[in-house]
């Protein structure tokens, strides 16, 4: 594993990846709502709980945790200054006072020991360069009997909103290879065996890995979704390297591939995540 992985993650999330997430925050919230609702339900946040949100990004899950723990507190931590700025802005706009956001690497940050009742993460725990160390650090922050609830992606081949555009793009351009299954990337916890081994190693028990699959809203219509796909840092790099004709062919292939998924409510494509819960 590359020695500078943590630095590369910090760079990406402070750079174009973070900016993309801020720009598309409202869309992502709607796309992820089925997973968000299930994760928050599983976390069973009580009114006086102290909650830690790992890799909180623009902070929606932290704010929802803070509302549930209205006599307690929610702390969101993330590597990305740009996403944390958005989270603080949203907290102020919504007048939520019992929350705080801190720029920190959850793998190594010295959280006060056994100080949280709940640790949450919505797609923020797949990017550690040393996952055993990171989950041990997170476990140490939870009080005994405290609850862990996170969602992470299943294999990319099971996620229709990736396979449909990837197949269309691959007709005309070469996609970058996906990172290996145990490298820090969105799919590093796609294996339930790996999740269980990591959590057991960190001292968790009562581990449950639940299948979350189903259609999810991606955008209003085909052109809106194409605009979204084209705005991702990966597509931006691909399009910058492609000629005008290839870019036009890719757009037309995406249009053809997405049309069958248009519904009255918008473009709906399948998603596949794991809902993971455990106790300290
Ligand atoms: C896919 S985004 C998810 C953001 C947010 N939870 C959401 O659902 O919109 C992953 C987030 O994890 C953060 N992250 C990655 N590695 C981290 C680490 N070691 N410590 C803290 N945050 C991390 C990134 O900066 C990024 O904001």
Coordinates of C-alpha atoms and ligand atoms in Angstrom, one line a residue:
X1 CA 0.0 0.0 0.0
X2 CA 1.3 3.4 -0.9
X3 CA 2.9 5.3 2.1
X4 CA 1.3 8.5 1.0
X5 CA -2.3 7.2 0.8
X6 CA -3.6 9.3 3.7
X7 CA -2.1 12.4 2.1
X8 CA -3.6 11.5 -1.3
X9 CA -7.1 11.1 0.3
X10 CA -6.7 14.5 2.0
X11 CA -5.7 16.1 -1.2
X12 CA -8.6 14.6 -3.2
X13 CA -11.3 15.5 -0.6
X14 CA -9.8 19.0 -0.2
X15 CA -9.6 19.5 -3.9
X16 CA -11.9 18.7 -6.9
X17 CA -13.6 15.7 -5.3
X18 CA -14.6 17.8 -2.3
X19 CA -15.8 20.7 -4.5
X20 CA -17.8 18.3 -6.6
X21 CA -19.5 17.0 -3.4
X22 CA -20.3 20.6 -2.3
X23 CA -21.8 21.5 -5.7
X24 CA -23.9 18.3 -5.9
X25 CA -24.8 18.2 -2.2
X26 CA -28.6 18.6 -2.7
X27 CA -28.6 15.9 -5.4
X28 CA -26.6 13.5 -3.3
X29 CA -29.0 13.9 -0.4
X30 CA -31.9 12.9 -2.5
X31 CA -30.0 10.0 -4.1
X32 CA -28.8 8.7 -0.7
X33 CA -32.1 9.3 1.2
X34 CA -33.1 5.6 1.3
X35 CA -29.7 4.6 2.8
X36 CA -29.6 7.6 5.1
X37 CA -33.0 6.9 6.6
X38 CA -32.1 3.2 7.2
X39 CA -28.8 4.1 8.8
X40 CA -30.3 6.7 11.2
X41 CA -33.1 4.3 12.1
X42 CA -30.5 1.6 12.9
X43 CA -28.4 4.0 15.0
X44 CA -31.4 4.5 17.5
X45 CA -30.1 7.9 18.6
X46 CA -31.5 8.9 22.0
X47 CA -32.3 12.5 22.9
X48 CA -29.2 12.9 25.3
X49 CA -26.7 10.9 23.2
X50 CA -23.3 12.1 22.2
X51 CA -22.8 11.2 18.5
X52 CA -19.7 11.1 16.3
X53 CA -20.2 11.2 12.5
X54 CA -17.1 9.9 10.7
X55 CA -16.3 11.4 7.3
X56 CA -19.3 13.7 7.7
X57 CA -18.7 15.6 4.4
X58 CA -21.3 18.4 4.0
X59 CA -22.8 17.4 7.3
X60 CA -26.4 16.4 6.6
X61 CA -26.2 13.2 8.7
X62 CA -24.5 15.1 11.6
X63 CA -27.3 17.7 11.6
X64 CA -30.0 15.0 11.6
X65 CA -28.1 13.2 14.4
X66 CA -28.0 16.5 16.3
X67 CA -31.7 17.0 15.9
X68 CA -32.4 13.5 17.2
X69 CA -29.9 14.1 20.1
X70 CA -31.5 17.4 21.0
X71 CA -30.3 17.3 24.6
X72 CA -27.0 15.8 23.6
X73 CA -24.4 16.7 20.9
X74 CA -23.2 15.6 17.5
X75 CA -19.6 16.0 16.2
X76 CA -18.8 15.7 12.5
X77 CA -15.2 15.0 11.5
X78 CA -13.8 15.0 8.0
X79 CA -10.6 15.5 6.1
X80 CA -12.2 18.1 3.8
X81 CA -12.1 21.7 4.8
X82 CA -14.3 22.7 1.8
X83 CA -17.0 20.2 2.8
X84 CA -16.8 21.1 6.5
X85 CA -17.3 24.8 5.6
X86 CA -20.5 23.8 3.8
X87 CA -21.5 21.7 6.9
X88 CA -21.0 24.7 9.2
X89 CA -22.9 27.0 6.9
X90 CA -25.9 24.5 6.8
X91 CA -25.8 24.2 10.6
X92 CA -25.9 28.0 11.0
X93 CA -28.6 28.3 8.4
X94 CA -30.8 25.7 10.2
X95 CA -30.0 27.1 13.7
X96 CA -28.7 23.8 15.0
X97 CA -26.5 24.7 18.0
X98 CA -25.7 21.3 19.5
X99 CA -23.3 20.3 16.7
X100 CA -19.6 20.9 15.9
X101 CA -17.5 20.1 12.9
X102 CA -13.8 19.4 13.1
X103 CA -11.1 18.8 10.4
X104 CA -9.5 15.5 11.5
X105 CA -8.3 12.1 10.2
X106 CA -10.6 9.6 12.0
X107 CA -7.9 6.9 11.7
X108 CA -5.5 8.7 14.0
X109 CA -7.4 11.6 15.7
X110 CA -7.1 11.4 19.5
X111 CA -10.9 11.4 20.3
X112 CA -11.6 11.4 24.1
X113 CA -11.8 7.8 25.2
X114 CA -15.2 6.1 25.5
X115 CA -16.9 9.5 25.1
X116 CA -19.5 8.8 22.4
X117 CA -22.8 6.8 22.6
X118 CA -23.1 6.4 18.9
X119 CA -20.7 6.4 15.9
X120 CA -22.2 6.9 12.5
X121 CA -20.8 7.1 9.0
X122 CA -22.5 7.4 5.7
X123 CA -20.0 6.2 3.1
X124 CA -17.1 7.8 5.1
X125 CA -15.2 4.7 6.4
X126 CA -13.9 3.1 3.2
X127 CA -10.9 5.5 2.6
X128 CA -8.5 4.6 5.5
X129 CA -5.0 3.5 4.6
X130 CA -4.8 1.3 7.7
X131 CA -8.4 0.1 8.3
X132 CA -7.6 -2.1 11.4
X133 CA -6.0 1.0 13.1
X134 CA -8.8 3.2 12.0
X135 CA -11.6 1.0 13.4
X136 CA -9.6 0.4 16.6
X137 CA -9.4 4.2 17.0
X138 CA -13.1 4.6 16.4
X139 CA -13.9 1.7 18.8
X140 CA -11.9 3.5 21.5
X141 CA -14.0 6.6 21.1
X142 CA -17.2 4.7 21.8
X143 CA -18.3 3.9 25.4
X144 CA -18.8 0.3 26.2
X145 CA -22.2 -0.8 24.9
X146 CA -22.2 2.1 22.4
X147 CA -23.5 1.6 18.9
X148 CA -21.8 1.8 15.5
X149 CA -24.0 2.2 12.4
X150 CA -22.6 2.9 9.0
X151 CA -23.4 2.4 5.3
X152 CA -20.8 1.4 2.7
X153 CA -20.9 0.4 -1.0
X154 CA -21.2 -3.1 -2.3
X155 CA -19.2 -4.1 -5.4
X156 CA -19.5 -1.6 -8.2
X157 CA -20.9 -4.3 -10.5
X158 CA -24.0 -4.4 -8.4
X159 CA -24.7 -0.6 -8.5
X160 CA -26.8 0.1 -11.6
X161 CA -26.1 3.8 -11.4
X162 CA -22.5 3.0 -12.1
X163 CA -22.8 0.0 -14.4
X164 CA -25.2 1.8 -16.8
X165 CA -23.0 4.8 -17.5
X166 CA -19.7 2.8 -17.3
X167 CA -21.0 0.4 -20.0
X168 CA -22.1 3.2 -22.2
X169 CA -18.8 5.1 -21.8
X170 CA -16.8 2.0 -22.4
X171 CA -18.2 1.7 -25.9
X172 CA -16.2 4.8 -26.9
X173 CA -13.5 5.5 -24.3
X174 CA -11.2 3.6 -22.0
X175 CA -12.3 3.9 -18.3
X176 CA -9.6 4.1 -15.6
X177 CA -9.1 0.8 -13.8
X178 CA -10.8 0.6 -10.4
X179 CA -8.5 0.3 -7.3
X180 CA -8.0 -3.1 -5.8
X181 CA -10.6 -4.4 -3.3
X182 CA -8.4 -3.7 -0.3
X183 CA -7.2 -0.3 -1.3
X184 CA -8.7 2.9 0.1
X185 CA -11.6 3.6 -2.3
X186 CA -15.4 3.6 -2.3
X187 CA -15.5 -0.2 -2.6
X188 CA -12.9 -1.2 0.0
X189 CA -15.6 -2.6 2.3
X190 CA -17.6 -4.4 -0.4
X191 CA -16.9 -7.8 1.2
X192 CA -19.0 -8.5 4.3
X193 CA -16.2 -11.0 5.4
X194 CA -13.7 -8.1 5.4
X195 CA -16.2 -5.9 7.3
X196 CA -16.7 -8.5 10.0
X197 CA -13.0 -9.3 10.3
X198 CA -12.2 -5.6 10.8
X199 CA -14.9 -5.0 13.3
X200 CA -14.2 -8.1 15.3
X201 CA -10.5 -7.2 15.3
X202 CA -11.4 -3.7 16.7
X203 CA -13.4 -5.3 19.5
X204 CA -17.0 -4.9 18.3
X205 CA -19.6 -7.6 18.7
X206 CA -23.3 -8.1 17.6
X207 CA -22.1 -7.3 14.1
X208 CA -24.8 -7.2 11.5
X209 CA -24.4 -6.6 7.7
X210 CA -27.7 -6.0 6.0
X211 CA -28.3 -5.7 2.3
X212 CA -29.7 -2.3 1.1
X213 CA -30.7 -2.5 -2.5
X214 CA -33.3 -0.8 -4.6
X215 CA -33.9 1.9 -7.1
X216 CA -32.9 5.4 -6.3
X217 CA -33.5 8.8 -7.8
X218 CA -30.4 10.1 -9.8
X219 CA -31.8 13.2 -11.5
X220 CA -34.9 15.0 -13.0
X221 CA -34.4 13.7 -16.5
X222 CA -31.8 12.1 -18.8
X223 CA -30.1 15.5 -19.6
X224 CA -29.8 16.3 -15.9
X225 CA -28.2 13.0 -15.2
X226 CA -25.8 13.3 -18.1
X227 CA -24.8 16.7 -16.7
X228 CA -24.2 15.2 -13.3
X229 CA -22.1 12.3 -14.6
X230 CA -20.1 14.8 -16.8
X231 CA -19.4 16.9 -13.7
X232 CA -17.6 14.1 -11.8
X233 CA -13.8 14.5 -11.5
X234 CA -13.4 11.1 -13.2
X235 CA -15.5 12.2 -16.2
X236 CA -13.8 15.6 -16.3
X237 CA -10.4 13.9 -16.7
X238 CA -11.8 11.5 -19.3
X239 CA -13.4 14.2 -21.4
X240 CA -10.3 16.4 -21.1
X241 CA -8.3 13.6 -22.7
X242 CA -10.9 12.7 -25.3
X243 CA -11.4 14.5 -28.6
X244 CA -14.6 16.4 -29.4
X245 CA -16.0 13.5 -31.4
X246 CA -15.5 10.9 -28.7
X247 CA -17.1 13.3 -26.1
X248 CA -20.2 13.6 -28.4
X249 CA -20.3 9.8 -28.9
X250 CA -20.1 9.2 -25.2
X251 CA -22.9 11.7 -24.5
X252 CA -25.1 10.0 -27.1
X253 CA -24.4 6.6 -25.7
X254 CA -25.3 7.8 -22.2
X255 CA -28.5 9.3 -23.5
X256 CA -29.5 6.0 -25.2
X257 CA -28.5 4.0 -22.1
X258 CA -30.4 6.2 -19.6
X259 CA -33.7 6.7 -21.5
X260 CA -35.2 3.3 -20.3
X261 CA -34.8 4.4 -16.7
X262 CA -36.8 7.7 -17.0
X263 CA -39.9 7.6 -14.8
X264 CA -42.5 10.3 -14.0
X265 CA -40.6 11.1 -10.8
X266 CA -37.2 11.2 -12.5
X267 CA -34.4 8.9 -13.6
X268 CA -34.3 5.9 -11.3
X269 CA -31.4 3.4 -11.2
X270 CA -30.5 0.6 -8.8
X271 CA -28.2 1.1 -5.8
X272 CA -26.5 -1.5 -3.6
X273 CA -25.0 -0.7 -0.1
X274 CA -24.4 -2.6 3.2
X275 CA -25.9 -1.3 6.4
X276 CA -23.5 -2.3 9.1
X277 CA -24.3 -2.2 12.8
X278 CA -22.3 -3.4 15.8
X279 CA -21.8 -2.8 19.5
X280 CA -18.7 -1.9 21.4
Ligands
LIG1 C1 -18.1 9.6 -0.1 S1 -17.8 11.0 1.0 C2 -19.2 10.9 2.1 C3 -19.5 12.2 2.8 C4 -20.7 12.2 3.6 N1 -20.7 11.3 4.7 C5 -21.9 12.0 2.8 O1 -22.5 10.9 2.9 O2 -22.3 12.8 1.9 C6 -16.5 10.4 2.0 C7 -16.0 11.4 3.0 O3 -15.1 10.7 3.9 C8 -14.1 11.7 4.2 N2 -12.9 10.9 4.7 C9 -12.2 10.0 4.0 N3 -11.2 9.5 4.8 C10 -11.3 10.1 6.0 C11 -10.6 10.0 7.2 N4 -9.5 9.2 7.3 N5 -11.0 10.8 8.3 C12 -12.1 11.6 8.2 N6 -12.8 11.7 7.0 C13 -12.4 11.0 6.0 C14 -13.9 12.4 3.0 O4 -13.2 13.7 3.2 C15 -15.3 12.6 2.5 O5 -15.9 13.7 2.9

